[in-house]
């Protein structure tokens, strides 16, 4: 279901202080849409026809390889743009987007957004900056996969997710993440991640609950992550 146009404050928070005339055009093309937890927002391989912003809730984008392996490309929360690459290259969606919680999204038609962006270099620069930031994150993850143990990668990911939740104004110690999602982020099997978390529990670093991971000793995690 499509709801009302978004408030300009949210668009300013996401795209910065662009000229008022272009901000008004953005407000006219963005709409709200809501999804229940577990719903698919779009599917891997779909033609990308929209740009998305998270207004409330959390979203994850995962990708499945031809041989059936799954990895999580990214997680997004309030104020985040997600999957802007197809917006720039007119390609298909790189993964499937899922609502991790009940989610309110802002979406705009790709062509309508690009029309505004052609007249507003500042807007296009914000989208490009988000793409480049994601490239840096992916390079960091590739480096971690190549040179870090599963235990180190789990510690790094838990600390990163803790900071992300804190940024969203949520608890930095109670992470809303399943073991399967954690495995998708660190590039390891669920079984190896489960064994790693069990060892961390024995050493009183974390506590695992259904759909949640509680950080009990951040200092130990930081030492393990070598940060």
PDB file of C-alpha atoms in Angstrom, residues 23-167:
ATOM      1  CA  UNK A  23      14.112  19.220  -2.430  1.00  0.00           C
ATOM      2  CA  UNK A  24      10.507  20.039  -3.363  1.00  0.00           C
ATOM      3  CA  UNK A  25      10.848  17.895  -6.491  1.00  0.00           C
ATOM      4  CA  UNK A  26      12.193  15.008  -4.399  1.00  0.00           C
ATOM      5  CA  UNK A  27       9.316  15.278  -1.953  1.00  0.00           C
ATOM      6  CA  UNK A  28       6.900  15.038  -4.878  1.00  0.00           C
ATOM      7  CA  UNK A  29       8.365  11.763  -6.208  1.00  0.00           C
ATOM      8  CA  UNK A  30       9.014   9.871  -2.951  1.00  0.00           C
ATOM      9  CA  UNK A  31       6.271   7.787  -1.343  1.00  0.00           C
ATOM     10  CA  UNK A  32       5.988   5.643   1.771  1.00  0.00           C
ATOM     11  CA  UNK A  33       5.473   1.910   1.657  1.00  0.00           C
ATOM     12  CA  UNK A  34       5.320  -0.511   4.600  1.00  0.00           C
ATOM     13  CA  UNK A  35       6.414  -4.124   4.892  1.00  0.00           C
ATOM     14  CA  UNK A  36       5.939  -6.741   7.592  1.00  0.00           C
ATOM     15  CA  UNK A  37       8.955  -8.533   9.091  1.00  0.00           C
ATOM     16  CA  UNK A  38      10.031 -11.326   6.762  1.00  0.00           C
ATOM     17  CA  UNK A  39       8.510  -9.802   3.610  1.00  0.00           C
ATOM     18  CA  UNK A  40      10.602  -9.503   0.443  1.00  0.00           C
ATOM     19  CA  UNK A  41      10.958  -5.950  -0.843  1.00  0.00           C
ATOM     20  CA  UNK A  42      12.510  -6.968  -4.144  1.00  0.00           C
ATOM     21  CA  UNK A  43      14.190 -10.096  -5.503  1.00  0.00           C
ATOM     22  CA  UNK A  44      17.684 -10.752  -6.788  1.00  0.00           C
ATOM     23  CA  UNK A  45      17.722 -10.277 -10.538  1.00  0.00           C
ATOM     24  CA  UNK A  46      14.642  -8.041 -10.622  1.00  0.00           C
ATOM     25  CA  UNK A  47      14.790  -5.043 -12.920  1.00  0.00           C
ATOM     26  CA  UNK A  48      15.678  -2.125 -10.622  1.00  0.00           C
ATOM     27  CA  UNK A  49      12.963   0.472 -11.039  1.00  0.00           C
ATOM     28  CA  UNK A  50      13.230   2.368  -7.736  1.00  0.00           C
ATOM     29  CA  UNK A  51      15.579   3.877  -5.194  1.00  0.00           C
ATOM     30  CA  UNK A  52      14.854   3.050  -1.554  1.00  0.00           C
ATOM     31  CA  UNK A  53      15.414   4.801   1.774  1.00  0.00           C
ATOM     32  CA  UNK A  54      14.716   3.322   5.197  1.00  0.00           C
ATOM     33  CA  UNK A  55      12.443   5.511   7.312  1.00  0.00           C
ATOM     34  CA  UNK A  56      11.813   2.987  10.121  1.00  0.00           C
ATOM     35  CA  UNK A  57      12.968  -0.559  10.837  1.00  0.00           C
ATOM     36  CA  UNK A  58      15.786  -2.643   9.407  1.00  0.00           C
ATOM     37  CA  UNK A  59      16.441  -4.263   6.040  1.00  0.00           C
ATOM     38  CA  UNK A  60      18.974  -6.827   4.867  1.00  0.00           C
ATOM     39  CA  UNK A  61      20.059  -7.586   1.309  1.00  0.00           C
ATOM     40  CA  UNK A  62      21.322 -11.097   0.623  1.00  0.00           C
ATOM     41  CA  UNK A  63      22.703 -12.725  -2.509  1.00  0.00           C
ATOM     42  CA  UNK A  64      22.555 -16.383  -3.532  1.00  0.00           C
ATOM     43  CA  UNK A  65      25.248 -17.774  -5.827  1.00  0.00           C
ATOM     44  CA  UNK A  66      24.445 -20.194  -8.689  1.00  0.00           C
ATOM     45  CA  UNK A  67      25.570 -23.139  -6.518  1.00  0.00           C
ATOM     46  CA  UNK A  68      23.225 -22.110  -3.698  1.00  0.00           C
ATOM     47  CA  UNK A  69      25.602 -20.362  -1.296  1.00  0.00           C
ATOM     48  CA  UNK A  70      24.189 -17.308   0.442  1.00  0.00           C
ATOM     49  CA  UNK A  71      25.880 -14.180   1.733  1.00  0.00           C
ATOM     50  CA  UNK A  72      24.517 -10.968   3.189  1.00  0.00           C
ATOM     51  CA  UNK A  73      25.620  -7.953   1.166  1.00  0.00           C
ATOM     52  CA  UNK A  74      24.550  -5.368   3.737  1.00  0.00           C
ATOM     53  CA  UNK A  75      22.099  -4.403   6.455  1.00  0.00           C
ATOM     54  CA  UNK A  76      20.362  -1.044   6.483  1.00  0.00           C
ATOM     55  CA  UNK A  77      18.542   1.026   9.094  1.00  0.00           C
ATOM     56  CA  UNK A  78      16.774   4.393   9.436  1.00  0.00           C
ATOM     57  CA  UNK A  79      18.212   7.097   7.191  1.00  0.00           C
ATOM     58  CA  UNK A  80      20.059   4.663   4.924  1.00  0.00           C
ATOM     59  CA  UNK A  81      19.813   4.427   1.147  1.00  0.00           C
ATOM     60  CA  UNK A  82      20.102   0.876  -0.095  1.00  0.00           C
ATOM     61  CA  UNK A  83      21.067  -0.777  -3.375  1.00  0.00           C
ATOM     62  CA  UNK A  84      21.821   2.433  -5.304  1.00  0.00           C
ATOM     63  CA  UNK A  85      24.178   0.681  -7.768  1.00  0.00           C
ATOM     64  CA  UNK A  86      21.367  -0.334 -10.194  1.00  0.00           C
ATOM     65  CA  UNK A  87      20.213   3.273 -10.052  1.00  0.00           C
ATOM     66  CA  UNK A  88      23.512   4.315 -11.598  1.00  0.00           C
ATOM     67  CA  UNK A  89      24.199   1.459 -14.030  1.00  0.00           C
ATOM     68  CA  UNK A  90      20.558   0.563 -14.897  1.00  0.00           C
ATOM     69  CA  UNK A  91      21.309  -3.083 -14.089  1.00  0.00           C
ATOM     70  CA  UNK A  92      19.323  -5.655 -12.132  1.00  0.00           C
ATOM     71  CA  UNK A  93      19.103  -5.964  -8.365  1.00  0.00           C
ATOM     72  CA  UNK A  94      22.267  -7.536  -6.946  1.00  0.00           C
ATOM     73  CA  UNK A  95      20.411  -9.355  -4.169  1.00  0.00           C
ATOM     74  CA  UNK A  96      17.073  -9.865  -2.448  1.00  0.00           C
ATOM     75  CA  UNK A  97      15.965  -7.256   0.096  1.00  0.00           C
ATOM     76  CA  UNK A  98      14.123  -8.529   3.175  1.00  0.00           C
ATOM     77  CA  UNK A  99      12.381  -6.651   5.972  1.00  0.00           C
ATOM     78  CA  UNK A 100      14.147  -7.788   9.156  1.00  0.00           C
ATOM     79  CA  UNK A 101      11.549  -5.961  11.257  1.00  0.00           C
ATOM     80  CA  UNK A 102       8.357  -4.147  10.363  1.00  0.00           C
ATOM     81  CA  UNK A 103       9.691  -1.536   7.951  1.00  0.00           C
ATOM     82  CA  UNK A 104       8.605   1.804   6.530  1.00  0.00           C
ATOM     83  CA  UNK A 105      10.435   2.633   3.316  1.00  0.00           C
ATOM     84  CA  UNK A 106      10.548   5.653   1.095  1.00  0.00           C
ATOM     85  CA  UNK A 107      10.775   4.829  -2.582  1.00  0.00           C
ATOM     86  CA  UNK A 108      10.965   6.827  -5.780  1.00  0.00           C
ATOM     87  CA  UNK A 109      10.820   5.773  -9.405  1.00  0.00           C
ATOM     88  CA  UNK A 110      14.337   5.435 -10.806  1.00  0.00           C
ATOM     89  CA  UNK A 111      13.729   7.573 -13.879  1.00  0.00           C
ATOM     90  CA  UNK A 112      12.032  10.321 -11.883  1.00  0.00           C
ATOM     91  CA  UNK A 113      14.911  10.360  -9.383  1.00  0.00           C
ATOM     92  CA  UNK A 114      17.523  10.440 -12.140  1.00  0.00           C
ATOM     93  CA  UNK A 115      15.714  13.370 -13.736  1.00  0.00           C
ATOM     94  CA  UNK A 116      16.088  15.374 -10.521  1.00  0.00           C
ATOM     95  CA  UNK A 117      19.692  14.210 -10.137  1.00  0.00           C
ATOM     96  CA  UNK A 118      20.587  15.444 -13.638  1.00  0.00           C
ATOM     97  CA  UNK A 119      19.621  18.956 -12.564  1.00  0.00           C
ATOM     98  CA  UNK A 120      21.160  18.675  -9.097  1.00  0.00           C
ATOM     99  CA  UNK A 121      24.805  17.524  -9.007  1.00  0.00           C
ATOM    100  CA  UNK A 122      24.773  17.593  -5.194  1.00  0.00           C
ATOM    101  CA  UNK A 123      22.069  14.911  -5.144  1.00  0.00           C
ATOM    102  CA  UNK A 124      23.936  12.648  -7.545  1.00  0.00           C
ATOM    103  CA  UNK A 125      27.118  13.146  -5.512  1.00  0.00           C
ATOM    104  CA  UNK A 126      25.346  11.860  -2.381  1.00  0.00           C
ATOM    105  CA  UNK A 127      24.286   8.665  -4.155  1.00  0.00           C
ATOM    106  CA  UNK A 128      27.769   8.164  -5.605  1.00  0.00           C
ATOM    107  CA  UNK A 129      29.301   8.707  -2.165  1.00  0.00           C
ATOM    108  CA  UNK A 130      27.064   5.979  -0.744  1.00  0.00           C
ATOM    109  CA  UNK A 131      28.155   3.590  -3.517  1.00  0.00           C
ATOM    110  CA  UNK A 132      31.834   4.311  -2.902  1.00  0.00           C
ATOM    111  CA  UNK A 133      31.423   3.842   0.843  1.00  0.00           C
ATOM    112  CA  UNK A 134      29.879   0.435   0.180  1.00  0.00           C
ATOM    113  CA  UNK A 135      32.851  -0.479  -2.043  1.00  0.00           C
ATOM    114  CA  UNK A 136      35.196   0.325   0.849  1.00  0.00           C
ATOM    115  CA  UNK A 137      33.149  -1.873   3.180  1.00  0.00           C
ATOM    116  CA  UNK A 138      33.148  -4.763   0.715  1.00  0.00           C
ATOM    117  CA  UNK A 139      36.926  -4.474   0.281  1.00  0.00           C
ATOM    118  CA  UNK A 140      37.336  -4.600   4.053  1.00  0.00           C
ATOM    119  CA  UNK A 141      35.165  -7.721   4.189  1.00  0.00           C
ATOM    120  CA  UNK A 142      37.177  -9.362   1.400  1.00  0.00           C
ATOM    121  CA  UNK A 143      40.387  -8.642   3.301  1.00  0.00           C
ATOM    122  CA  UNK A 144      38.841 -10.112   6.445  1.00  0.00           C
ATOM    123  CA  UNK A 145      37.776 -13.273   4.584  1.00  0.00           C
ATOM    124  CA  UNK A 146      41.265 -13.716   3.193  1.00  0.00           C
ATOM    125  CA  UNK A 147      43.344 -13.066   6.291  1.00  0.00           C
ATOM    126  CA  UNK A 148      41.170 -13.480   9.412  1.00  0.00           C
ATOM    127  CA  UNK A 149      39.955 -16.584  11.235  1.00  0.00           C
ATOM    128  CA  UNK A 150      36.224 -17.238  11.639  1.00  0.00           C
ATOM    129  CA  UNK A 151      36.497 -16.285  15.312  1.00  0.00           C
ATOM    130  CA  UNK A 152      38.131 -12.954  14.461  1.00  0.00           C
ATOM    131  CA  UNK A 153      35.554 -12.251  11.739  1.00  0.00           C
ATOM    132  CA  UNK A 154      32.693 -12.976  14.145  1.00  0.00           C
ATOM    133  CA  UNK A 155      34.173 -10.616  16.744  1.00  0.00           C
ATOM    134  CA  UNK A 156      34.665  -7.855  14.150  1.00  0.00           C
ATOM    135  CA  UNK A 157      31.122  -8.239  12.824  1.00  0.00           C
ATOM    136  CA  UNK A 158      29.553  -8.184  16.284  1.00  0.00           C
ATOM    137  CA  UNK A 159      31.434  -4.984  17.138  1.00  0.00           C
ATOM    138  CA  UNK A 160      30.461  -3.383  13.813  1.00  0.00           C
ATOM    139  CA  UNK A 161      26.801  -4.291  14.311  1.00  0.00           C
ATOM    140  CA  UNK A 162      26.957  -2.956  17.868  1.00  0.00           C
ATOM    141  CA  UNK A 163      28.154   0.423  16.571  1.00  0.00           C
ATOM    142  CA  UNK A 164      25.487   0.386  13.842  1.00  0.00           C
ATOM    143  CA  UNK A 165      22.675  -0.225  16.329  1.00  0.00           C
ATOM    144  CA  UNK A 166      24.025   2.479  18.609  1.00  0.00           C
ATOM    145  CA  UNK A 167      23.999   4.861  15.628  1.00  0.00           C
TER     146      UNK A 167
END
